[in-house]
mmCIF file of C-alpha atoms in Angstrom:
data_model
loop_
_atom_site.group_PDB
_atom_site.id
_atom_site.type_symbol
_atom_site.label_atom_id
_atom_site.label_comp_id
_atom_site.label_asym_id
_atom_site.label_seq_id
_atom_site.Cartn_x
_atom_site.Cartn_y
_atom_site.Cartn_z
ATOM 1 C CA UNK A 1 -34.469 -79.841 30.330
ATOM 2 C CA UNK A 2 -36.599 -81.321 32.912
ATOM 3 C CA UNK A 3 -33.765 -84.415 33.603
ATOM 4 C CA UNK A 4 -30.962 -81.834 33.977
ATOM 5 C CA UNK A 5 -32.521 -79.118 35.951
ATOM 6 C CA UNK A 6 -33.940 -82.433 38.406
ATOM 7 C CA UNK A 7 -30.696 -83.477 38.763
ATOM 8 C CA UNK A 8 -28.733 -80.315 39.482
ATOM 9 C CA UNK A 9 -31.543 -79.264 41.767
ATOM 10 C CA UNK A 10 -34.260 -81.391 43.152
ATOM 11 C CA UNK A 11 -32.624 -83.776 46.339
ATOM 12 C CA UNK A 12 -29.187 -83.320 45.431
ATOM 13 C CA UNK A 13 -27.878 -85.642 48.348
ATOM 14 C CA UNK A 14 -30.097 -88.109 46.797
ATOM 15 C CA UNK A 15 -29.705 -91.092 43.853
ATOM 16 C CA UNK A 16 -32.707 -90.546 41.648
ATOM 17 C CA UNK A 17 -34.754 -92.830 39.514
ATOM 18 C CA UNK A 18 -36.703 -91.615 36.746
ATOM 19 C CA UNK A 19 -39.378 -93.578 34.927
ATOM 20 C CA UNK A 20 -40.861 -92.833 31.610
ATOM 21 C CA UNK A 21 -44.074 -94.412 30.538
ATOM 22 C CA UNK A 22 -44.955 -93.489 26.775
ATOM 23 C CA UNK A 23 -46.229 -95.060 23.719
ATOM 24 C CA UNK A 24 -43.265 -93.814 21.624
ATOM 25 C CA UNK A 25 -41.005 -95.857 20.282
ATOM 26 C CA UNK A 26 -37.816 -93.169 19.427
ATOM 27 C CA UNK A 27 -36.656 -90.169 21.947
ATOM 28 C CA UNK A 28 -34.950 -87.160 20.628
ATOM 29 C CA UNK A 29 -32.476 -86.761 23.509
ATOM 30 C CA UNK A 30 -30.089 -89.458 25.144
ATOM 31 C CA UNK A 31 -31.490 -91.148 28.089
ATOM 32 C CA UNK A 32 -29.364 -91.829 31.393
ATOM 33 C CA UNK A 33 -28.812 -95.280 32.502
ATOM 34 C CA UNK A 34 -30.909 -93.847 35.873
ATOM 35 C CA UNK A 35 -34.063 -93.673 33.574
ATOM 36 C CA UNK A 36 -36.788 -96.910 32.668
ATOM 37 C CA UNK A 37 -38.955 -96.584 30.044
ATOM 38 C CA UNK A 38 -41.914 -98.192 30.692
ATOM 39 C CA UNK A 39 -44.048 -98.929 27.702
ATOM 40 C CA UNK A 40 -47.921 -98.487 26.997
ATOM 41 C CA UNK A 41 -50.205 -98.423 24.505
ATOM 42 C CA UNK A 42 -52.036 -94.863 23.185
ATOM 43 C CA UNK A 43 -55.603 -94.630 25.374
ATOM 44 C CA UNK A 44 -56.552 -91.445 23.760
ATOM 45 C CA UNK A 45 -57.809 -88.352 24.481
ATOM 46 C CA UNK A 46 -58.388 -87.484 27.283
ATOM 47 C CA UNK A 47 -57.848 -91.415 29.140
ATOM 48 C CA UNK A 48 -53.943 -90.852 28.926
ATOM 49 C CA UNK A 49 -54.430 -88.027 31.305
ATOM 50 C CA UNK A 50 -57.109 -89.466 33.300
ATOM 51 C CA UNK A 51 -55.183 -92.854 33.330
ATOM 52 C CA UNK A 52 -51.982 -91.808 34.111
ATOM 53 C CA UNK A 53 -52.188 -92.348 37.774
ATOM 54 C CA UNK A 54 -53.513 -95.904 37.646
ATOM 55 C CA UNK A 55 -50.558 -97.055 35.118
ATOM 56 C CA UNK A 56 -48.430 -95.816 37.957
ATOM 57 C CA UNK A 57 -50.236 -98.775 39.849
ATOM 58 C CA UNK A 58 -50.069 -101.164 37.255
ATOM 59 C CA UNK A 59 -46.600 -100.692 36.921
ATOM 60 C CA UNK A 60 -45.772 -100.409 40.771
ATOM 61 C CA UNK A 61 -43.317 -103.187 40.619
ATOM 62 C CA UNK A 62 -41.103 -101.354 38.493
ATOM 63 C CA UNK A 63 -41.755 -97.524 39.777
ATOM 64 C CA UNK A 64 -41.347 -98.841 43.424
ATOM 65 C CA UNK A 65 -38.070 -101.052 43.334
ATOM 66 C CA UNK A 66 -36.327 -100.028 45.848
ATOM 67 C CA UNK A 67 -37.200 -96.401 46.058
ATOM 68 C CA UNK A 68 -37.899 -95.231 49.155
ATOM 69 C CA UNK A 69 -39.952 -91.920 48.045
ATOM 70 C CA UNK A 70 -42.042 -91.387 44.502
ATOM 71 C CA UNK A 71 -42.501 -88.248 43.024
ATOM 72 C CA UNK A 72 -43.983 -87.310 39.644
ATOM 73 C CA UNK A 73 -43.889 -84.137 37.720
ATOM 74 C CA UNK A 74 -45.242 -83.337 34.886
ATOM 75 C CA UNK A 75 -42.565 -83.553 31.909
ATOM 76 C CA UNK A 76 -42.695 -79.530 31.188
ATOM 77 C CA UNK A 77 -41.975 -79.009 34.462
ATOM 78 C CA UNK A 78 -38.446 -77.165 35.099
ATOM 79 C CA UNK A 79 -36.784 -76.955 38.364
ATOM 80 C CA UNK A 80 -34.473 -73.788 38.120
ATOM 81 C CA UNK A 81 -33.733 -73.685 42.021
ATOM 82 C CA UNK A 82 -32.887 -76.211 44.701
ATOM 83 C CA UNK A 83 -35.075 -78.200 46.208
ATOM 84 C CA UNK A 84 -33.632 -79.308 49.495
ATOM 85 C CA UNK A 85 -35.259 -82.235 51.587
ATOM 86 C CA UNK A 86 -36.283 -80.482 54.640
ATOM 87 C CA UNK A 87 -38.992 -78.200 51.711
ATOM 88 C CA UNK A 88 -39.650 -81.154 50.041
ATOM 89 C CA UNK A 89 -39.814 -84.870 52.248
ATOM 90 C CA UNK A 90 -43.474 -85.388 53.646
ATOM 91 C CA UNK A 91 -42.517 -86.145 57.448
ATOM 92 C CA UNK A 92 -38.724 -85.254 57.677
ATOM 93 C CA UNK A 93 -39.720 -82.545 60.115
ATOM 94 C CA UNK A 94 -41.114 -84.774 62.568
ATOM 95 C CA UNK A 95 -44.392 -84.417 61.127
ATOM 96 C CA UNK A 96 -47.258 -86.923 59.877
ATOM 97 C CA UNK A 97 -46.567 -86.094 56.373
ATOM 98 C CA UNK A 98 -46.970 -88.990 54.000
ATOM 99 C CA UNK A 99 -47.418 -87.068 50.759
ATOM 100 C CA UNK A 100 -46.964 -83.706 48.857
ATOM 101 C CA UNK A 101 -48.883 -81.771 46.638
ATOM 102 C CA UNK A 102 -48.518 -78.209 45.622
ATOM 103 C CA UNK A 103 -50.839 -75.420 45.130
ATOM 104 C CA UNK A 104 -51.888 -74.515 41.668
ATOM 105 C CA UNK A 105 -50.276 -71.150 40.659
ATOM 106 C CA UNK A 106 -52.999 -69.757 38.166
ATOM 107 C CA UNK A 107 -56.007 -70.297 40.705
ATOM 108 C CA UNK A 108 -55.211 -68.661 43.671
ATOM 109 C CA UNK A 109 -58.237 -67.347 44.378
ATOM 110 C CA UNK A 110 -60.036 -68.798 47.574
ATOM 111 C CA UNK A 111 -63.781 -67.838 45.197
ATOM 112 C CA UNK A 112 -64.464 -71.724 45.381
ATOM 113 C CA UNK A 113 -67.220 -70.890 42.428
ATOM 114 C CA UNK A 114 -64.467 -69.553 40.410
ATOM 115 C CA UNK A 115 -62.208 -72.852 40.870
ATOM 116 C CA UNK A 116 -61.985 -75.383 38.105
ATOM 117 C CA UNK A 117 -63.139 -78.222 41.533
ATOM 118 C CA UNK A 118 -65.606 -80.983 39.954
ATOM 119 C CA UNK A 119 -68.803 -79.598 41.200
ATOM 120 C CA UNK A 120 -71.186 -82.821 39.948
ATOM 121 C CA UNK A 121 -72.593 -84.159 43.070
ATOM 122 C CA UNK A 122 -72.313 -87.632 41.457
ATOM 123 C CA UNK A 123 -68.138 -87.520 40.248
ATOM 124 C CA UNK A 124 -66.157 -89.095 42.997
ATOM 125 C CA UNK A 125 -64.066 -86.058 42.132
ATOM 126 C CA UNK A 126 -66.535 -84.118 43.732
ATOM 127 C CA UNK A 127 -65.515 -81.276 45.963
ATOM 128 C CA UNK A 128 -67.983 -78.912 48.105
ATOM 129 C CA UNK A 129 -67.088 -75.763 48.964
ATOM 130 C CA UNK A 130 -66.595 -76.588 52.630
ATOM 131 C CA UNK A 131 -63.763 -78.763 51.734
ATOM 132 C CA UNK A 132 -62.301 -76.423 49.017
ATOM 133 C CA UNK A 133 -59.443 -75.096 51.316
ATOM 134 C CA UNK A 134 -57.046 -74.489 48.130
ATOM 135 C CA UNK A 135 -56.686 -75.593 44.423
ATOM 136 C CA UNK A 136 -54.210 -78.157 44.029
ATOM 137 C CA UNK A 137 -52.060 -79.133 41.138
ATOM 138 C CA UNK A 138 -51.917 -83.308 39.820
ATOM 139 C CA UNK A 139 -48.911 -81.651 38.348
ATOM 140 C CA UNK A 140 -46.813 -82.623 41.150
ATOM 141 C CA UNK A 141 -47.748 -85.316 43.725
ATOM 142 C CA UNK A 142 -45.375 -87.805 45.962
ATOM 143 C CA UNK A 143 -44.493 -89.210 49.239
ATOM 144 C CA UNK A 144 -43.314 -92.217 50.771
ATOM 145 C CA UNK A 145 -43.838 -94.975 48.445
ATOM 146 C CA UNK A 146 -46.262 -96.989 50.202
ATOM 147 C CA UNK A 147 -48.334 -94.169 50.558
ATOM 148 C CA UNK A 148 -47.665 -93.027 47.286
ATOM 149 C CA UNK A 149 -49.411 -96.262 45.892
ATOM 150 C CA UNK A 150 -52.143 -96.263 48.552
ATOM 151 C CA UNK A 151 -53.333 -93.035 47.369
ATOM 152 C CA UNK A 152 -53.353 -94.094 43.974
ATOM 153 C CA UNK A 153 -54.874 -97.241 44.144
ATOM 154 C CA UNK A 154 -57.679 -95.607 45.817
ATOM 155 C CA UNK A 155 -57.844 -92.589 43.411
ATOM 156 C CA UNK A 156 -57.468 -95.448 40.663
ATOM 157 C CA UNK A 157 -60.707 -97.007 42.220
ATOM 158 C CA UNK A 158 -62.897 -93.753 42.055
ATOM 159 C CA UNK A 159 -61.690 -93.036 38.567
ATOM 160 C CA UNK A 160 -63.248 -96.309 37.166
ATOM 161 C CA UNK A 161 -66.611 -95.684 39.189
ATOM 162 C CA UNK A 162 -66.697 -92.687 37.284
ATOM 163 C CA UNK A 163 -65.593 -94.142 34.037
ATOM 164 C CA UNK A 164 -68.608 -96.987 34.621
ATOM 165 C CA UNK A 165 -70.943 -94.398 35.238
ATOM 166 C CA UNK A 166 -69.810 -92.261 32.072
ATOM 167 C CA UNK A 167 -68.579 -89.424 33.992
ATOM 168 C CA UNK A 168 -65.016 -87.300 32.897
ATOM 169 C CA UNK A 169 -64.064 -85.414 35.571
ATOM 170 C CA UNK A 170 -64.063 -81.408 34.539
ATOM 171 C CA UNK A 171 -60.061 -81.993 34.770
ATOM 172 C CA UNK A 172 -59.028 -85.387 33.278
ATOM 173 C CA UNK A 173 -56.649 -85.976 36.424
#
């Protein structure tokens, strides 16, 4: 459902890519000849969550191409209205924009103690409550491509500091 409701409604004016990186070998649903499957091995519970941003990285060459823009949503996620590109694009209204995120819709609540933020002083997931404006959701993240990779490399980074240190952030992503 996800591929048809993104096409019908998310950047209609727009040729979309779509990238799938799994460890599965068989798919229960015809694929489009605008989707790459990108294969990787099984890291587990929970590394395939926390990891998921870094293969992005590793497989940058093939995710960035020539897209101008990278987006990723989570594969449950269904787009029942349009998304047009003045909601959407980071920057397209003359703004400094480089990426998106969205607000998580469970915890809306602005009790940063009742948050699900990593509150271990020594994660590099860490958030204090000063910087706790809202809750955001991994769920959906993307931007200009450069940027897009920037942020992840960088996130990527911080990740394996924590992994050295034996630290799991309180949500694997």
């Amino acid at each position: 459902a996800f591929y048809d409701l993104c096409e019908k409604n998310f950047l209609k004016n727009h040729k979309k890519n779509y990238y799938l990186i799994t460890d599965r070998d068989n798919y229960y649903f015809p694929l489009g000849d605008n989707i790459t499957v990108i294969k990787e091995k099984d890291y587990g519970w929970p590394n395939n969550a926390m990891l998921k941003f870094s293969l992005f990285v590793k497989h940058k060459n093939i995710i960035g191409g020539n897209n101008s823009h990278i987006f990723y949503f989570n594969g449950d996620a269904l787009i029942i209205n349009e998304i047009t590109d003045e909601e959407f694009l980071p920057g397209i209204n003359n703004t400094n924009e480089k990426l998106i995120c969205v607000q998580h819709s469970v915890h809306t609540t602005d009790d940063y103690y009742r948050l699900p933020f990593e509150k271990r002083k020594e994660s590099t997931s860490f958030i204090s409550k000063e910087e706790s404006s809202f809750y955001r959701v991994s769920g959906i993240i993307g931007g200009k491509k450069y940027d897009f990779f920037k942020h992840f490399e960088e996130m990527s980074k911080l990740l394996k500091k924590d992994m050295d240190n034996n630290i799991i952030p309180v949500w694997h992503d």
